Tab-separated table of C-alpha atoms and ligand atoms in Angstrom:
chain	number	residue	atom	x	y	z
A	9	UNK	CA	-4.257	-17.537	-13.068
A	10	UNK	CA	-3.572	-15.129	-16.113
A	11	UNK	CA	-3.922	-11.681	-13.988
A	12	UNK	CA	-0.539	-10.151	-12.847
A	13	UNK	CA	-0.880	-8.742	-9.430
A	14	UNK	CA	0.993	-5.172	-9.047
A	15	UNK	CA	1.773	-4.491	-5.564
A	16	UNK	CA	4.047	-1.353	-4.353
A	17	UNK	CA	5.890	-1.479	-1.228
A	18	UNK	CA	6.104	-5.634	-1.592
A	19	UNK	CA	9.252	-5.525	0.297
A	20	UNK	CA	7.790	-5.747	3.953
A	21	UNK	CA	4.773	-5.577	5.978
A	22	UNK	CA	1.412	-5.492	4.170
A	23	UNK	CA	2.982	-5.586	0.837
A	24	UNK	CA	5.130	-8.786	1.365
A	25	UNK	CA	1.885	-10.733	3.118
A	26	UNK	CA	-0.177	-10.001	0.516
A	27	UNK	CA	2.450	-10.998	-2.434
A	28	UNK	CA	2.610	-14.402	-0.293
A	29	UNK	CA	-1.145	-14.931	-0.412
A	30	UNK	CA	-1.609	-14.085	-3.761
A	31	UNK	CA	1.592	-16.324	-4.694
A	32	UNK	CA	-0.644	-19.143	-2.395
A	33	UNK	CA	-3.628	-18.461	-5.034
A	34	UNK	CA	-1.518	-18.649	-7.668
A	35	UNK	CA	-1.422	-15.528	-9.219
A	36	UNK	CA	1.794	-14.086	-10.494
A	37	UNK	CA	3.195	-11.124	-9.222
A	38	UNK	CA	5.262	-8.000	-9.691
A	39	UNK	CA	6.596	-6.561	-6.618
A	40	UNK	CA	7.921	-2.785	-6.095
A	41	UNK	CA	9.957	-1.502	-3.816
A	42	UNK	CA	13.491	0.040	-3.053
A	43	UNK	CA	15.316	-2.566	-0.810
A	44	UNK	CA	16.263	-4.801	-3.595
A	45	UNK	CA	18.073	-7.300	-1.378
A	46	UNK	CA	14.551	-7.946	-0.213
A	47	UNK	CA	12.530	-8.203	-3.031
A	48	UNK	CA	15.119	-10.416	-4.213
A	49	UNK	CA	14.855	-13.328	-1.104
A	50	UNK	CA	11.145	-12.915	-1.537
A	51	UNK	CA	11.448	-14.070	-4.998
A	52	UNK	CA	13.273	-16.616	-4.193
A	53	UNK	CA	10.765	-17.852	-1.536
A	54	UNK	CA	8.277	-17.627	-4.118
A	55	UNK	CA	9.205	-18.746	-7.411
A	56	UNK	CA	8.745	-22.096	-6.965
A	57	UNK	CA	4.733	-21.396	-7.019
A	58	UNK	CA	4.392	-18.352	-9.462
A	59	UNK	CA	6.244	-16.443	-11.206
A	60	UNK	CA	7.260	-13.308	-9.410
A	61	UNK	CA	8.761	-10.154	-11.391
A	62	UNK	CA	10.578	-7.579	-8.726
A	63	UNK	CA	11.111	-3.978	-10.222
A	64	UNK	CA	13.417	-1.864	-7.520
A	65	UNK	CA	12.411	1.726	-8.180
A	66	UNK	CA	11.602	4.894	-5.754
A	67	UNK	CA	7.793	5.504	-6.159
A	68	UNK	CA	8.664	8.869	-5.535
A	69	UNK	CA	10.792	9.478	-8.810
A	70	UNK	CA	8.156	9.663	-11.522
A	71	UNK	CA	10.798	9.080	-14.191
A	72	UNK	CA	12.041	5.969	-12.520
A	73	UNK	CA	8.127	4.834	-12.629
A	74	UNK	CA	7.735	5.335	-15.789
A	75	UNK	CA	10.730	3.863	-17.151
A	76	UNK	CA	10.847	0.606	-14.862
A	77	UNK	CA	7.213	-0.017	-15.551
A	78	UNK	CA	6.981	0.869	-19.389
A	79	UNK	CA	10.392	-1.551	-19.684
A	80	UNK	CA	8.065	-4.393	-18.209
A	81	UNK	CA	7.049	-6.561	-21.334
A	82	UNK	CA	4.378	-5.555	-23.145
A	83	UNK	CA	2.141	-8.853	-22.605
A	84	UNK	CA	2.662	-8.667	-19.149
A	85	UNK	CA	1.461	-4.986	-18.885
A	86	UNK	CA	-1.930	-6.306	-20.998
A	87	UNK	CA	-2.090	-8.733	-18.273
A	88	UNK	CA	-2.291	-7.024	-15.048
A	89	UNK	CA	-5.144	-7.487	-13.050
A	90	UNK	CA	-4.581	-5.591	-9.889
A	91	UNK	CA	-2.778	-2.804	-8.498
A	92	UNK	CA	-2.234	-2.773	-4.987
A	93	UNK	CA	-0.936	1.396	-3.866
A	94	UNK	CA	0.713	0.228	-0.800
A	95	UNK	CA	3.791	2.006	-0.820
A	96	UNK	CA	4.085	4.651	2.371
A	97	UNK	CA	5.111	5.396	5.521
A	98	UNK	CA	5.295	7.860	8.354
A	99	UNK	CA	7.975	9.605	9.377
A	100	UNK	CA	8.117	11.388	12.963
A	101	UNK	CA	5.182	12.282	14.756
A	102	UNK	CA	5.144	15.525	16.476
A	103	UNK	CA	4.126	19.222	16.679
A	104	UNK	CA	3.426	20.862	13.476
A	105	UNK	CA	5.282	23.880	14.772
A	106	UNK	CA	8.565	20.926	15.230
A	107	UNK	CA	7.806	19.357	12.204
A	108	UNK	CA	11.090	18.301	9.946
A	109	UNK	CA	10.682	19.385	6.213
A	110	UNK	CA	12.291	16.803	4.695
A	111	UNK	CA	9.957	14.287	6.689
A	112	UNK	CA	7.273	16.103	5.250
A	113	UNK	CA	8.185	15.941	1.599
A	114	UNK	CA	9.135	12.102	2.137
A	115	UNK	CA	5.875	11.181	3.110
A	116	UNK	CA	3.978	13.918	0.583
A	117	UNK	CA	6.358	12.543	-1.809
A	118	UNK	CA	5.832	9.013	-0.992
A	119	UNK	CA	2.199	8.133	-0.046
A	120	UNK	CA	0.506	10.907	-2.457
A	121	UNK	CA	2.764	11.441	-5.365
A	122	UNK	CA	4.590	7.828	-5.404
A	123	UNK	CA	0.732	6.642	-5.478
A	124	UNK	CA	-0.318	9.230	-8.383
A	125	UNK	CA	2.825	8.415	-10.743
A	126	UNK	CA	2.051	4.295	-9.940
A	127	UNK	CA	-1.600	4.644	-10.881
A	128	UNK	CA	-0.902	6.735	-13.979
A	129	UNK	CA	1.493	4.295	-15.244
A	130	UNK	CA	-0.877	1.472	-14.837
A	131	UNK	CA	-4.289	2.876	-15.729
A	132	UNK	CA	-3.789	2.657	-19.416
A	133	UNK	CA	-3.698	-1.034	-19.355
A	134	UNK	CA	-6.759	-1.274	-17.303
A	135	UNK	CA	-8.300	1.025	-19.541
A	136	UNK	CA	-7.278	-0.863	-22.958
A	137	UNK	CA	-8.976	-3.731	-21.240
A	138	UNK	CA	-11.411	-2.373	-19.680
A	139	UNK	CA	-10.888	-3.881	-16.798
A	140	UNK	CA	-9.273	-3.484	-13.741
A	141	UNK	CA	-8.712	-3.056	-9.858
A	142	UNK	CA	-6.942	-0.351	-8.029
A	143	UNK	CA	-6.889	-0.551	-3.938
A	144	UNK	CA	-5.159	2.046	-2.021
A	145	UNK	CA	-3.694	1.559	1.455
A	146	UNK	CA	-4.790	4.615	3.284
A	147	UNK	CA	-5.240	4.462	7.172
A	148	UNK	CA	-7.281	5.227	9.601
A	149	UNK	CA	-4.930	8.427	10.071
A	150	UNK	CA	-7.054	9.328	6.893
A	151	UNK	CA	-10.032	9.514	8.663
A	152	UNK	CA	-9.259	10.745	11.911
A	153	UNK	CA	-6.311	13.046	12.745
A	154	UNK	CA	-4.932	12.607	15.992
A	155	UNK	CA	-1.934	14.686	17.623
A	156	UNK	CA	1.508	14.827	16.240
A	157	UNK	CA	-0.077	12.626	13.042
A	158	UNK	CA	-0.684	16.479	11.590
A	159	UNK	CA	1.163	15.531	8.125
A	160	UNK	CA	1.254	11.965	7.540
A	161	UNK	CA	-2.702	12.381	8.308
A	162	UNK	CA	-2.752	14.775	5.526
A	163	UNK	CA	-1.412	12.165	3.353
A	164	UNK	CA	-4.070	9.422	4.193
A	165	UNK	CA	-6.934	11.901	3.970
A	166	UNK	CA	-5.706	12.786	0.992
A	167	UNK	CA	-5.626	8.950	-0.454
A	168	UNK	CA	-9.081	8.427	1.139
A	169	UNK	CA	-9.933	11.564	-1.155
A	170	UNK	CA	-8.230	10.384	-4.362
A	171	UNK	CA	-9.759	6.945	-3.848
A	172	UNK	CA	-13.003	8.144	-4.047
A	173	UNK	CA	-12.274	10.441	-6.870
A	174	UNK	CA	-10.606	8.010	-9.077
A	175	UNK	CA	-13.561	5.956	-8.610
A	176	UNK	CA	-15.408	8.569	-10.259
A	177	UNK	CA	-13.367	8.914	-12.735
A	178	UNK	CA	-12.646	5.371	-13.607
A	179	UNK	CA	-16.212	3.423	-13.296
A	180	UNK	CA	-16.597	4.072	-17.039
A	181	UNK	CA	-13.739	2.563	-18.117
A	182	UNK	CA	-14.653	-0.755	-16.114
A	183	UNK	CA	-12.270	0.177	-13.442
A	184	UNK	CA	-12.861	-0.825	-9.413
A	185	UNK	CA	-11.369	1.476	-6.950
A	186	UNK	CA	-11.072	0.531	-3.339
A	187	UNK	CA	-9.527	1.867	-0.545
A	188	UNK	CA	-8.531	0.165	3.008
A	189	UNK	CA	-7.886	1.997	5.682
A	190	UNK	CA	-6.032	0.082	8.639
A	191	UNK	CA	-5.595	1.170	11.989
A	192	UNK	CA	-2.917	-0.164	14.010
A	193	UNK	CA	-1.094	-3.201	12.889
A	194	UNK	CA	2.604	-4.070	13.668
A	195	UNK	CA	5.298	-3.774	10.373
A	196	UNK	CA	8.154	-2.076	9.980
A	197	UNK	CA	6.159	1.056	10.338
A	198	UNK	CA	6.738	2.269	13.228
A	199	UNK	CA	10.201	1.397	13.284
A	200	UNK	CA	10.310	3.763	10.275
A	201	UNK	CA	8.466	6.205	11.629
A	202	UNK	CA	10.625	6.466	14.805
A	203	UNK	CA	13.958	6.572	12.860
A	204	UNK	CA	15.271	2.936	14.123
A	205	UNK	CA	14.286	3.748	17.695
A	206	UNK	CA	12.936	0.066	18.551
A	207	UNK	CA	12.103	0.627	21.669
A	208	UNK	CA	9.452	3.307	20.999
A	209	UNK	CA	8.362	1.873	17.689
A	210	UNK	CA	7.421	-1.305	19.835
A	211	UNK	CA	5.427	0.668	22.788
A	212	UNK	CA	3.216	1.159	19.859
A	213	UNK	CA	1.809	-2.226	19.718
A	214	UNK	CA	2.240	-2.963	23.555
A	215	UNK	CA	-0.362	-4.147	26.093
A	216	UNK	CA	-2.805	-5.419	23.148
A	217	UNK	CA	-3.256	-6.988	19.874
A	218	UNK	CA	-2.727	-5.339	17.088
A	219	UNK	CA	-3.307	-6.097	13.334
A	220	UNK	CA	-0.545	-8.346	11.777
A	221	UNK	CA	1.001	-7.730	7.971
A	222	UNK	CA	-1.575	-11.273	7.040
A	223	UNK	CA	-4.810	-9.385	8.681
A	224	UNK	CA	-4.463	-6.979	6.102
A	225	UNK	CA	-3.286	-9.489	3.147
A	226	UNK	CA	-6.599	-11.617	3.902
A	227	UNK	CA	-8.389	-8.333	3.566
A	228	UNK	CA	-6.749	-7.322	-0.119
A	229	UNK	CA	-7.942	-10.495	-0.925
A	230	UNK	CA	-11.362	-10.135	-0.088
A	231	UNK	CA	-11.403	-6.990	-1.748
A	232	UNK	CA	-10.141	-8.529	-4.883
A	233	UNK	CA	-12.034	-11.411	-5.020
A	234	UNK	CA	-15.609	-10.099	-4.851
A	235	UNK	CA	-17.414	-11.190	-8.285
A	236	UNK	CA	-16.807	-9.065	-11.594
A	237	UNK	CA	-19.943	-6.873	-10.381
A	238	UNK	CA	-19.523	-5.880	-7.004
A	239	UNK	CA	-16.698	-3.290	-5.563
A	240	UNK	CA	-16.395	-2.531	-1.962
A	241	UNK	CA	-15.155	0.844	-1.899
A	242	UNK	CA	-14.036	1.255	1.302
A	243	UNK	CA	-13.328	-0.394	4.283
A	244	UNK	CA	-11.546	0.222	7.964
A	245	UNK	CA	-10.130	-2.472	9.617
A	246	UNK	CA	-8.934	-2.305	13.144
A	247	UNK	CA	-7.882	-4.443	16.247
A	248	UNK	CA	-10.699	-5.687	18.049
A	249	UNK	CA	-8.953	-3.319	20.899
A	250	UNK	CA	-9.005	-0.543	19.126
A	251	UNK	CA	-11.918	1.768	18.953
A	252	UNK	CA	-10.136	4.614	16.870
A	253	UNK	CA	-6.992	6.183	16.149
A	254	UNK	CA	-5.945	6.977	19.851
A	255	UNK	CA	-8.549	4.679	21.918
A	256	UNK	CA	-7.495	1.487	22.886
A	257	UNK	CA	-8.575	-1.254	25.236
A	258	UNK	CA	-4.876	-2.258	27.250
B	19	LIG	P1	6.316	-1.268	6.188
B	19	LIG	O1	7.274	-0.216	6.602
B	19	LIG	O2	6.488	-2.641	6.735
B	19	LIG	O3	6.244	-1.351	4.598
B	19	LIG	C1	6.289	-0.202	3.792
B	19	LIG	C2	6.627	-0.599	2.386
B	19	LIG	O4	6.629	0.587	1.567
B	19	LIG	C3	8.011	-1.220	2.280
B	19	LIG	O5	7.956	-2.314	1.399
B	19	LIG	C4	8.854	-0.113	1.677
B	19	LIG	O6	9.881	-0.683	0.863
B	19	LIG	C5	7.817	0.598	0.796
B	19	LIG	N1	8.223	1.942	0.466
B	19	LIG	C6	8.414	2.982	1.317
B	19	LIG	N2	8.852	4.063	0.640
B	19	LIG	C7	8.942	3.690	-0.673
B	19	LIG	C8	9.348	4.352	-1.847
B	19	LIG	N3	9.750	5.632	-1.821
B	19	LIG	N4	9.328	3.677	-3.017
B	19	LIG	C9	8.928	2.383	-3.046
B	19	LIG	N5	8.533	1.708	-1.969
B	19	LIG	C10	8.546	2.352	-0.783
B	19	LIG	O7	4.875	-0.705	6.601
B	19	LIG	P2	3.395	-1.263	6.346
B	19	LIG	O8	3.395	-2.533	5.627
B	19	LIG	O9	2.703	-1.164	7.645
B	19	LIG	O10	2.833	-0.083	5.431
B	19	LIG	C11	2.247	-0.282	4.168
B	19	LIG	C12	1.233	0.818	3.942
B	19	LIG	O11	0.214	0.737	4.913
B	19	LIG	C13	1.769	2.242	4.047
B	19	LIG	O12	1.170	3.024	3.042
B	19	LIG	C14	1.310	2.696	5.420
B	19	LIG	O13	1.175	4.096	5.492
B	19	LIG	C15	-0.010	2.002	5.508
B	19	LIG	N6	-0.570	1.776	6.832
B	19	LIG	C16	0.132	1.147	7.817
B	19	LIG	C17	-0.446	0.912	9.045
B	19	LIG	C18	0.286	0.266	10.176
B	19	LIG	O14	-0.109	0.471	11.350
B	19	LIG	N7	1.319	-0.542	9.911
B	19	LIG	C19	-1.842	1.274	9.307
B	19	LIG	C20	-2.484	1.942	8.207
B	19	LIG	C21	-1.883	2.159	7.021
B	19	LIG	P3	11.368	-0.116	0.681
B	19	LIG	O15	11.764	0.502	1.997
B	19	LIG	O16	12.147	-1.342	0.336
B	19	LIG	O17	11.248	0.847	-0.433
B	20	LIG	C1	-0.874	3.873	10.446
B	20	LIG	C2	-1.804	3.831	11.603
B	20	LIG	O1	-2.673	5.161	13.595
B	20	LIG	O2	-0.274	5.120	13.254
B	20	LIG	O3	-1.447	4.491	9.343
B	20	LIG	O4	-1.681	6.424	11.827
B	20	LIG	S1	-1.590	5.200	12.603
């Protein structure tokens, strides 16, 4: 396959099974993310079926963006296919009136910002080609708020909203825009969102199913591998036992 696959956030979770199935397909990759120890073994597990480029850089720092992605080489750049704005996370869920500021700004910073700087990196390659594929990870906490979600929802709604805008503002320049909203599905998310508390981060996912990392991966797939004419632009995914963000069958 001659399409580079961009995916943020490739160092866990949704972002690490969906650089293994495109790596199954055969599609090279380049994988963001900070823990660099990580992206590392997962190029190592990989390399033997595609080649996989890792770029450790803070989605958040929009000079760090910019430099780590214009560094990449140029005919790789021409070559990428799809970008996958996975990078995010929650952090704390509580009262607004309790709410931490610096958790705010991490996930502001993170899931709206580090998504904004990504895509305007990339977009001018999509555009030179006229061609291209952006999906962005939002959640169903962008299309429901539910208590103590109060600023990480923000941040989803807010993707949900950009996804549909840079739809608009792409489909001239050939570009498809999707956006997948998950609900709950067990990653390191919620062991991030509790601050390392494992015990709490698993309640989360106890007494049901949940989504897995792969559920979503399969799903990225699909979105990606509709024919040249057809985007989906949206779609929520959720465990069979889950009916929306705070109803669940246990
Ligand atoms: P994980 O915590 O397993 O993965 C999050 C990924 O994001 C990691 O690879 C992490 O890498 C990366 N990341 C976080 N902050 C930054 C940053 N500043 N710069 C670069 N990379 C960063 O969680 P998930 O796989 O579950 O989450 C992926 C996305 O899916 C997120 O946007 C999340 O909000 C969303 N989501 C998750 C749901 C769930 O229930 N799990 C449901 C709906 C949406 P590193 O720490 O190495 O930087
Ligand atoms: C992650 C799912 O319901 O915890 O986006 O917000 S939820």
């Amino acid at each position: 396959m001659d399409q580079y696959i961009f995916i943020t956030g490739a160092s866990s979770g949704f972002g690490e099974a969906s650089a293994e199935l495109f790596a199954s397909k055969g599609y090279p990759l380049i994988l963001m993310a900070r823990r660099e120890e990580r992206l590392a073994e997962l190029k190592e597990k990989l390399s033997n079926q595609v080649e996989v480029i890792t770029l450790t850089c803070d989605v958040r720092n929009e000079e760090s963006v910019n430099n780590t992605i214009g560094a990449l080489d140029p005919g790789v750049l021409a070559k990428i296919g799809l970008l996958v704005n996975n990078a995010g996370l929650a952090v704390g869920k509580g009262p607004i009136d309790e709410g931490i500021t610096d958790d705010w700004e991490r996930m502001i910073d993170t899931n709206l910002k580090g998504l904004l700087y990504v895509t305007k990196a990339i977009v001018p390659f999509f555009k030179a080609n006229r061609k291209g594929h952006i999906i962005n990870i939002a959640s169903i906490a962008g299309k429901e708020v539910y208590p103590g979600g109060n600023v990480y929802c923000a941040t989803k709604h807010a993707v949900d909203a950009l996804s549909r805008a840079m739809r608009i503002d792409l489909v001239s320049h050939g570009i498809k825009v999707s956006n997948l909203a998950p609900g709950a599905a067990e990653t390191e998310f919620s062991l991030v969102r509790f601050k390392g508390d494992m015990e709490t981060a698993n309640r989360v996912y106890d007494g049901y199913d949940p989504l897995v990392a792969s559920d979503i991966a399969d799903t990225i797939w699909f979105l990606f591998s509709r024919p040249a004419h057809v985007n989906i632009n949206d779609i929520t995914i959720m465990a069979s036992a889950q009916a929306s963000a705070t109803i669940f069958s246990k």
